[in-house]
PDB file of C-alpha atoms in Angstrom:
ATOM      1  CA  LYS A 260     -13.475   9.461   5.266  1.00  0.00           C
ATOM      2  CA  GLN A 261     -11.858   6.235   6.363  1.00  0.00           C
ATOM      3  CA  GLU A 262      -9.553   6.444   9.417  1.00  0.00           C
ATOM      4  CA  VAL A 263      -7.269   3.424   9.901  1.00  0.00           C
ATOM      5  CA  THR A 264      -5.323   3.114  13.267  1.00  0.00           C
ATOM      6  CA  GLN A 265      -2.670   0.721  14.290  1.00  0.00           C
ATOM      7  CA  ILE A 266      -1.647   0.016  17.800  1.00  0.00           C
ATOM      8  CA  PRO A 267       1.139  -0.244  19.114  1.00  0.00           C
ATOM      9  CA  ALA A 268       3.352   1.973  16.866  1.00  0.00           C
ATOM     10  CA  ALA A 269       6.222  -0.116  17.767  1.00  0.00           C
ATOM     11  CA  LEU A 270       6.666  -3.435  19.467  1.00  0.00           C
ATOM     12  CA  SER A 271       9.799  -5.180  20.596  1.00  0.00           C
ATOM     13  CA  VAL A 272       9.699  -8.988  21.579  1.00  0.00           C
ATOM     14  CA  PRO A 273      12.018 -11.962  22.517  1.00  0.00           C
ATOM     15  CA  GLU A 274      12.547 -14.617  19.734  1.00  0.00           C
ATOM     16  CA  GLY A 275       9.802 -17.400  20.020  1.00  0.00           C
ATOM     17  CA  GLU A 276       7.226 -15.127  21.617  1.00  0.00           C
ATOM     18  CA  ASN A 277       3.695 -15.092  20.050  1.00  0.00           C
ATOM     19  CA  LEU A 278       2.360 -11.653  19.357  1.00  0.00           C
ATOM     20  CA  VAL A 279      -0.637  -9.820  18.068  1.00  0.00           C
ATOM     21  CA  LEU A 280      -0.771  -6.564  16.069  1.00  0.00           C
ATOM     22  CA  ASN A 281      -3.855  -4.542  15.951  1.00  0.00           C
ATOM     23  CA  CYS A 282      -5.669  -2.603  13.237  1.00  0.00           C
ATOM     24  CA  SER A 283      -8.895  -0.446  13.760  1.00  0.00           C
ATOM     25  CA  PHE A 284     -11.043   1.364  11.149  1.00  0.00           C
ATOM     26  CA  THR A 285     -13.866   3.738  11.420  1.00  0.00           C
ATOM     27  CA  ASP A 286     -16.095   2.712   8.476  1.00  0.00           C
ATOM     28  CA  SER A 287     -17.214  -0.889   8.520  1.00  0.00           C
ATOM     29  CA  ALA A 288     -18.596  -0.802   4.921  1.00  0.00           C
ATOM     30  CA  ILE A 289     -15.499  -2.359   3.529  1.00  0.00           C
ATOM     31  CA  TYR A 290     -14.931  -4.896   0.716  1.00  0.00           C
ATOM     32  CA  ASN A 291     -11.633  -6.388   2.074  1.00  0.00           C
ATOM     33  CA  LEU A 292      -8.572  -5.690   4.378  1.00  0.00           C
ATOM     34  CA  GLN A 293      -5.004  -6.721   3.572  1.00  0.00           C
ATOM     35  CA  TRP A 294      -2.032  -7.004   5.796  1.00  0.00           C
ATOM     36  CA  PHE A 295       1.277  -6.006   4.372  1.00  0.00           C
ATOM     37  CA  ARG A 296       4.886  -6.103   5.674  1.00  0.00           C
ATOM     38  CA  GLN A 297       7.376  -3.380   4.651  1.00  0.00           C
ATOM     39  CA  ASP A 298      11.313  -3.672   5.193  1.00  0.00           C
ATOM     40  CA  PRO A 299      13.275  -0.563   5.431  1.00  0.00           C
ATOM     41  CA  GLY A 300      13.460   1.282   2.064  1.00  0.00           C
ATOM     42  CA  LYS A 301      11.633  -1.372   0.562  1.00  0.00           C
ATOM     43  CA  GLY A 302       7.942  -1.790  -0.944  1.00  0.00           C
ATOM     44  CA  LEU A 303       5.125  -3.642   0.674  1.00  0.00           C
ATOM     45  CA  THR A 304       4.916  -7.428   0.608  1.00  0.00           C
ATOM     46  CA  SER A 305       1.312  -8.749   0.862  1.00  0.00           C
ATOM     47  CA  LEU A 306       0.808 -11.244   3.841  1.00  0.00           C
ATOM     48  CA  LEU A 307      -2.964 -11.886   4.017  1.00  0.00           C
ATOM     49  CA  LEU A 308      -6.063 -10.532   2.433  1.00  0.00           C
ATOM     50  CA  ILE A 309      -9.501 -11.062   4.177  1.00  0.00           C
ATOM     51  CA  GLN A 310     -12.710 -10.391   2.509  1.00  0.00           C
ATOM     52  CA  SER A 311     -15.437  -8.566   4.093  1.00  0.00           C
ATOM     53  CA  SER A 312     -17.674 -11.948   4.315  1.00  0.00           C
ATOM     54  CA  GLN A 313     -14.761 -13.760   6.090  1.00  0.00           C
ATOM     55  CA  ARG A 314     -13.648 -14.034   9.784  1.00  0.00           C
ATOM     56  CA  GLU A 315      -9.988 -15.092   9.251  1.00  0.00           C
ATOM     57  CA  GLN A 316      -7.276 -16.066   7.027  1.00  0.00           C
ATOM     58  CA  THR A 317      -4.098 -18.134   7.809  1.00  0.00           C
ATOM     59  CA  SER A 318      -0.726 -18.441   6.029  1.00  0.00           C
ATOM     60  CA  GLY A 319       2.165 -20.555   7.671  1.00  0.00           C
ATOM     61  CA  ARG A 320       2.613 -18.908  11.183  1.00  0.00           C
ATOM     62  CA  LEU A 321       0.484 -15.796  10.463  1.00  0.00           C
ATOM     63  CA  ASN A 322      -3.154 -15.540  11.262  1.00  0.00           C
ATOM     64  CA  ALA A 323      -5.370 -12.579  10.459  1.00  0.00           C
ATOM     65  CA  SER A 324      -8.950 -12.046  12.000  1.00  0.00           C
ATOM     66  CA  LEU A 325     -11.479  -9.472  10.877  1.00  0.00           C
ATOM     67  CA  ASP A 326     -14.463  -8.129  13.027  1.00  0.00           C
ATOM     68  CA  LYS A 327     -16.194  -5.886  10.671  1.00  0.00           C
ATOM     69  CA  SER A 328     -19.030  -4.953  12.837  1.00  0.00           C
ATOM     70  CA  SER A 329     -16.469  -3.603  15.625  1.00  0.00           C
ATOM     71  CA  GLY A 330     -14.066  -2.240  12.862  1.00  0.00           C
ATOM     72  CA  ARG A 331     -11.217  -4.182  14.023  1.00  0.00           C
ATOM     73  CA  SER A 332      -8.505  -6.675  12.582  1.00  0.00           C
ATOM     74  CA  THR A 333      -5.684  -8.526  14.335  1.00  0.00           C
ATOM     75  CA  LEU A 334      -2.389  -9.985  12.878  1.00  0.00           C
ATOM     76  CA  TYR A 335      -1.159 -13.000  14.960  1.00  0.00           C
ATOM     77  CA  ILE A 336       2.316 -14.086  14.648  1.00  0.00           C
ATOM     78  CA  ALA A 337       3.259 -17.364  16.210  1.00  0.00           C
ATOM     79  CA  ALA A 338       6.786 -18.101  17.467  1.00  0.00           C
ATOM     80  CA  SER A 339       8.441 -14.935  16.274  1.00  0.00           C
ATOM     81  CA  GLN A 340      11.805 -14.851  14.558  1.00  0.00           C
ATOM     82  CA  PRO A 341      14.450 -12.212  14.107  1.00  0.00           C
ATOM     83  CA  GLY A 342      13.354 -12.215  10.562  1.00  0.00           C
ATOM     84  CA  ASP A 343       9.973 -11.132  11.184  1.00  0.00           C
ATOM     85  CA  SER A 344      11.353  -7.877  12.322  1.00  0.00           C
ATOM     86  CA  ALA A 345       9.782  -5.101   9.851  1.00  0.00           C
ATOM     87  CA  THR A 346       6.932  -2.659   9.752  1.00  0.00           C
ATOM     88  CA  TYR A 347       3.438  -4.328   9.395  1.00  0.00           C
ATOM     89  CA  LEU A 348       0.866  -2.250   7.678  1.00  0.00           C
ATOM     90  CA  CYS A 349      -3.015  -2.861   7.395  1.00  0.00           C
ATOM     91  CA  ALA A 350      -4.880  -1.536   4.540  1.00  0.00           C
ATOM     92  CA  VAL A 351      -8.847  -1.520   4.018  1.00  0.00           C
ATOM     93  CA  ARG A 352     -10.762  -1.174   0.698  1.00  0.00           C
ATOM     94  CA  ARG A 353     -14.024   0.685   0.799  1.00  0.00           C
ATOM     95  CA  THR A 354     -16.469   0.983  -2.040  1.00  0.00           C
ATOM     96  CA  GLY A 355     -14.586   2.416  -5.027  1.00  0.00           C
ATOM     97  CA  ASN A 356     -10.988   1.304  -5.575  1.00  0.00           C
ATOM     98  CA  GLN A 357      -9.012   3.381  -2.804  1.00  0.00           C
ATOM     99  CA  PHE A 358      -7.227   1.577  -0.083  1.00  0.00           C
ATOM    100  CA  TYR A 359      -6.637   3.512   3.250  1.00  0.00           C
ATOM    101  CA  PHE A 360      -3.553   2.581   5.167  1.00  0.00           C
ATOM    102  CA  GLY A 361      -2.663   2.624   8.721  1.00  0.00           C
ATOM    103  CA  THR A 362       0.707   4.056   9.911  1.00  0.00           C
ATOM    104  CA  GLY A 363       2.003   0.844  10.770  1.00  0.00           C
ATOM    105  CA  THR A 364       3.644  -1.250  13.569  1.00  0.00           C
ATOM    106  CA  SER A 365       7.299  -1.380  13.793  1.00  0.00           C
ATOM    107  CA  LEU A 366       8.309  -4.859  14.918  1.00  0.00           C
ATOM    108  CA  THR A 367      11.696  -5.737  16.384  1.00  0.00           C
ATOM    109  CA  VAL A 368      12.176  -9.571  17.323  1.00  0.00           C
ATOM    110  CA  ILE A 369      15.280  -9.830  19.573  1.00  0.00           C
ATOM    111  CA  PRO A 370      17.468 -13.030  19.148  1.00  0.00           C
TER     112      PRO A 370
ATOM    113  CA  ASP B  92       6.987 -14.275 -13.193  1.00  0.00           C
ATOM    114  CA  ALA B  93       8.113 -10.686 -12.773  1.00  0.00           C
ATOM    115  CA  GLY B  94       6.305  -8.622 -10.198  1.00  0.00           C
ATOM    116  CA  VAL B  95       5.702  -4.867 -10.061  1.00  0.00           C
ATOM    117  CA  THR B  96       8.705  -3.107 -11.365  1.00  0.00           C
ATOM    118  CA  GLN B  97       9.310   0.650 -10.793  1.00  0.00           C
ATOM    119  CA  SER B  98      12.055   2.799 -12.129  1.00  0.00           C
ATOM    120  CA  PRO B  99      14.138   4.696 -11.138  1.00  0.00           C
ATOM    121  CA  THR B 100      14.696   3.554  -7.764  1.00  0.00           C
ATOM    122  CA  HIS B 101      16.148   6.806  -6.481  1.00  0.00           C
ATOM    123  CA  LEU B 102      15.699  10.206  -7.789  1.00  0.00           C
ATOM    124  CA  ILE B 103      16.878  13.891  -6.683  1.00  0.00           C
ATOM    125  CA  LYS B 104      15.327  17.038  -8.141  1.00  0.00           C
ATOM    126  CA  THR B 105      15.054  20.595  -7.172  1.00  0.00           C
ATOM    127  CA  ARG B 106      12.065  22.655  -6.269  1.00  0.00           C
ATOM    128  CA  GLY B 107      10.073  23.731  -9.216  1.00  0.00           C
ATOM    129  CA  GLN B 108      11.291  20.983 -11.387  1.00  0.00           C
ATOM    130  CA  GLN B 109       9.115  18.121 -13.134  1.00  0.00           C
ATOM    131  CA  VAL B 110       9.529  14.363 -12.599  1.00  0.00           C
ATOM    132  CA  THR B 111       8.160  11.248 -14.275  1.00  0.00           C
ATOM    133  CA  LEU B 112       8.091   7.870 -12.471  1.00  0.00           C
ATOM    134  CA  ARG B 113       7.463   4.550 -14.098  1.00  0.00           C
ATOM    135  CA  CYS B 114       5.708   1.357 -13.384  1.00  0.00           C
ATOM    136  CA  SER B 115       5.180  -2.039 -15.058  1.00  0.00           C
ATOM    137  CA  PRO B 116       2.554  -4.065 -13.504  1.00  0.00           C
ATOM    138  CA  LYS B 117       2.699  -7.845 -12.428  1.00  0.00           C
ATOM    139  CA  SER B 118       1.962 -10.096 -15.395  1.00  0.00           C
ATOM    140  CA  GLY B 119      -1.739 -10.372 -15.705  1.00  0.00           C
ATOM    141  CA  HIS B 120      -2.731  -7.189 -13.938  1.00  0.00           C
ATOM    142  CA  ASP B 121      -4.694  -4.576 -15.566  1.00  0.00           C
ATOM    143  CA  THR B 122      -5.069  -1.940 -12.938  1.00  0.00           C
ATOM    144  CA  VAL B 123      -2.434   0.458 -11.475  1.00  0.00           C
ATOM    145  CA  SER B 124      -2.539   2.666  -8.485  1.00  0.00           C
ATOM    146  CA  TRP B 125      -0.089   5.065  -7.152  1.00  0.00           C
ATOM    147  CA  TYR B 126       0.720   5.815  -3.630  1.00  0.00           C
ATOM    148  CA  GLN B 127       2.916   8.439  -1.747  1.00  0.00           C
ATOM    149  CA  GLN B 128       4.575   7.170   1.463  1.00  0.00           C
ATOM    150  CA  ALA B 129       6.215   9.889   3.779  1.00  0.00           C
ATOM    151  CA  LEU B 130       8.815   8.948   6.099  1.00  0.00           C
ATOM    152  CA  GLY B 131       7.006   7.102   9.135  1.00  0.00           C
ATOM    153  CA  GLN B 132       3.702   7.205   7.538  1.00  0.00           C
ATOM    154  CA  GLY B 133       1.374   4.859   5.780  1.00  0.00           C
ATOM    155  CA  PRO B 134       1.102   5.020   2.092  1.00  0.00           C
ATOM    156  CA  GLN B 135      -1.688   7.731   0.719  1.00  0.00           C
ATOM    157  CA  PHE B 136      -3.705   6.935  -2.347  1.00  0.00           C
ATOM    158  CA  ILE B 137      -2.842   9.336  -5.255  1.00  0.00           C
ATOM    159  CA  PHE B 138      -4.788   7.777  -8.062  1.00  0.00           C
ATOM    160  CA  GLN B 139      -5.780   4.542  -9.964  1.00  0.00           C
ATOM    161  CA  TYR B 140      -5.832   3.848 -13.781  1.00  0.00           C
ATOM    162  CA  TYR B 141      -7.667   1.091 -15.526  1.00  0.00           C
ATOM    163  CA  GLU B 142      -8.193   0.992 -19.354  1.00  0.00           C
ATOM    164  CA  GLU B 143      -5.924   3.908 -19.969  1.00  0.00           C
ATOM    165  CA  GLU B 144      -8.169   6.134 -17.814  1.00  0.00           C
ATOM    166  CA  GLU B 145      -8.055   7.689 -14.316  1.00  0.00           C
ATOM    167  CA  ARG B 146     -10.742   5.813 -12.328  1.00  0.00           C
ATOM    168  CA  GLN B 147     -10.305   7.298  -9.105  1.00  0.00           C
ATOM    169  CA  ARG B 148      -8.285  10.045  -7.379  1.00  0.00           C
ATOM    170  CA  GLY B 149      -7.154  10.743  -3.838  1.00  0.00           C
ATOM    171  CA  ASN B 150      -6.699  14.088  -2.235  1.00  0.00           C
ATOM    172  CA  PHE B 151      -3.912  15.277  -4.216  1.00  0.00           C
ATOM    173  CA  PRO B 152      -3.509  18.399  -6.262  1.00  0.00           C
ATOM    174  CA  ASP B 153      -3.465  18.759 -10.048  1.00  0.00           C
ATOM    175  CA  ARG B 154       0.272  18.872 -10.098  1.00  0.00           C
ATOM    176  CA  PHE B 155       0.190  15.178  -9.985  1.00  0.00           C
ATOM    177  CA  SER B 156      -0.902  13.310 -13.134  1.00  0.00           C
ATOM    178  CA  GLY B 157      -0.715  10.184 -14.563  1.00  0.00           C
ATOM    179  CA  HIS B 158      -0.929   7.913 -17.747  1.00  0.00           C
ATOM    180  CA  GLN B 159      -1.674   4.293 -18.491  1.00  0.00           C
ATOM    181  CA  PHE B 160      -0.633   2.663 -21.776  1.00  0.00           C
ATOM    182  CA  PRO B 161      -2.095  -0.080 -23.769  1.00  0.00           C
ATOM    183  CA  ASN B 162       0.229  -2.566 -22.251  1.00  0.00           C
ATOM    184  CA  TYR B 163      -0.946  -1.639 -18.819  1.00  0.00           C
ATOM    185  CA  SER B 164       2.289   0.198 -17.654  1.00  0.00           C
ATOM    186  CA  SER B 165       1.753   3.537 -16.073  1.00  0.00           C
ATOM    187  CA  GLU B 166       3.646   6.831 -15.410  1.00  0.00           C
ATOM    188  CA  LEU B 167       3.105   9.296 -12.475  1.00  0.00           C
ATOM    189  CA  ASN B 168       4.053  12.973 -13.409  1.00  0.00           C
ATOM    190  CA  VAL B 169       4.713  15.619 -10.773  1.00  0.00           C
ATOM    191  CA  ASN B 170       5.099  19.227 -11.775  1.00  0.00           C
ATOM    192  CA  ALA B 171       6.206  22.256  -9.879  1.00  0.00           C
ATOM    193  CA  LEU B 172       7.877  20.120  -7.263  1.00  0.00           C
ATOM    194  CA  LEU B 173       7.865  21.147  -3.615  1.00  0.00           C
ATOM    195  CA  LEU B 174       9.967  20.298  -0.753  1.00  0.00           C
ATOM    196  CA  GLY B 175       7.068  18.277   0.596  1.00  0.00           C
ATOM    197  CA  ASP B 176       6.861  16.084  -2.430  1.00  0.00           C
ATOM    198  CA  SER B 177      10.021  14.288  -1.004  1.00  0.00           C
ATOM    199  CA  ALA B 178       8.577  10.637  -0.294  1.00  0.00           C
ATOM    200  CA  LEU B 179       8.632   7.060  -1.483  1.00  0.00           C
ATOM    201  CA  TYR B 180       6.323   6.498  -4.367  1.00  0.00           C
ATOM    202  CA  LEU B 181       4.919   3.251  -4.845  1.00  0.00           C
ATOM    203  CA  CYS B 182       3.081   1.518  -7.425  1.00  0.00           C
ATOM    204  CA  ALA B 183       0.599  -1.125  -7.000  1.00  0.00           C
ATOM    205  CA  SER B 184      -1.184  -3.537  -9.470  1.00  0.00           C
ATOM    206  CA  SER B 185      -4.088  -5.641  -9.365  1.00  0.00           C
ATOM    207  CA  SER B 186      -6.655  -7.325 -11.650  1.00  0.00           C
ATOM    208  CA  ASP B 187      -9.940  -5.768 -12.021  1.00  0.00           C
ATOM    209  CA  ARG B 188     -11.576  -9.127 -11.830  1.00  0.00           C
ATOM    210  CA  GLY B 189     -13.717  -8.629  -8.758  1.00  0.00           C
ATOM    211  CA  SER B 190     -13.545  -6.466  -5.680  1.00  0.00           C
ATOM    212  CA  ASN B 191     -11.358  -8.934  -3.700  1.00  0.00           C
ATOM    213  CA  GLN B 192      -8.152  -9.112  -5.776  1.00  0.00           C
ATOM    214  CA  PRO B 193      -5.069  -8.300  -3.797  1.00  0.00           C
ATOM    215  CA  GLN B 194      -2.703  -5.518  -4.477  1.00  0.00           C
ATOM    216  CA  HIS B 195       0.843  -6.086  -5.217  1.00  0.00           C
ATOM    217  CA  PHE B 196       3.506  -3.557  -4.675  1.00  0.00           C
ATOM    218  CA  GLY B 197       6.878  -2.591  -6.325  1.00  0.00           C
ATOM    219  CA  ASP B 198       9.868  -1.446  -4.275  1.00  0.00           C
ATOM    220  CA  GLY B 199       9.114   2.010  -4.966  1.00  0.00           C
ATOM    221  CA  THR B 200      11.013   5.208  -6.079  1.00  0.00           C
ATOM    222  CA  ARG B 201      12.517   7.385  -3.518  1.00  0.00           C
ATOM    223  CA  LEU B 202      12.236  11.018  -4.599  1.00  0.00           C
ATOM    224  CA  SER B 203      14.266  13.675  -2.931  1.00  0.00           C
ATOM    225  CA  ILE B 204      13.579  17.355  -3.458  1.00  0.00           C
ATOM    226  CA  LEU B 205      16.461  19.778  -2.606  1.00  0.00           C
TER     227      LEU B 205
END
């Protein structure tokens, strides 16, 4: 069974700071890894998807990396803004169609 | 281009009742997955539907069942509701073209069991 862990569970930073969110998974036989953002009481917004053959993906101020052999992914957020405050979730897809989610990192960016 | 839509947004039921939640996938998507998200937890996979068949199932009891219609929309049914079924139920859609298609989520249905 795939276990996905996200550390830290919560993070508070001042506006403008660069930050890194971590995701680790136990089984390296994955198809892809997807990072999501969830605002309180809302659904998930897809941020980045990294295929198993890729090392990283970038979108604007976001950069996600994947080290499949060590079972780790990081989400880097540059120049954080108060609007970035949300819970960030990573999910891995193994063989089959099931996605396994971590419990998320709750990010607060202080103006 | 409409994204994934779910209805209703909120629902209150009592123990023992039955509930049906609905999902319309994003345009062009043919695969629908359902997830249960308890407060403070990550989403847990319930099952996935493709071509009107349940293709894969997570670790949920038979009280949880579903259906997919020819237009790719889907329903999640939960029978004999328990207090522990209180959660946010999320629907995700994707295209079956290859294994690296991203999932797109709706805003969910908040189910409260009294």
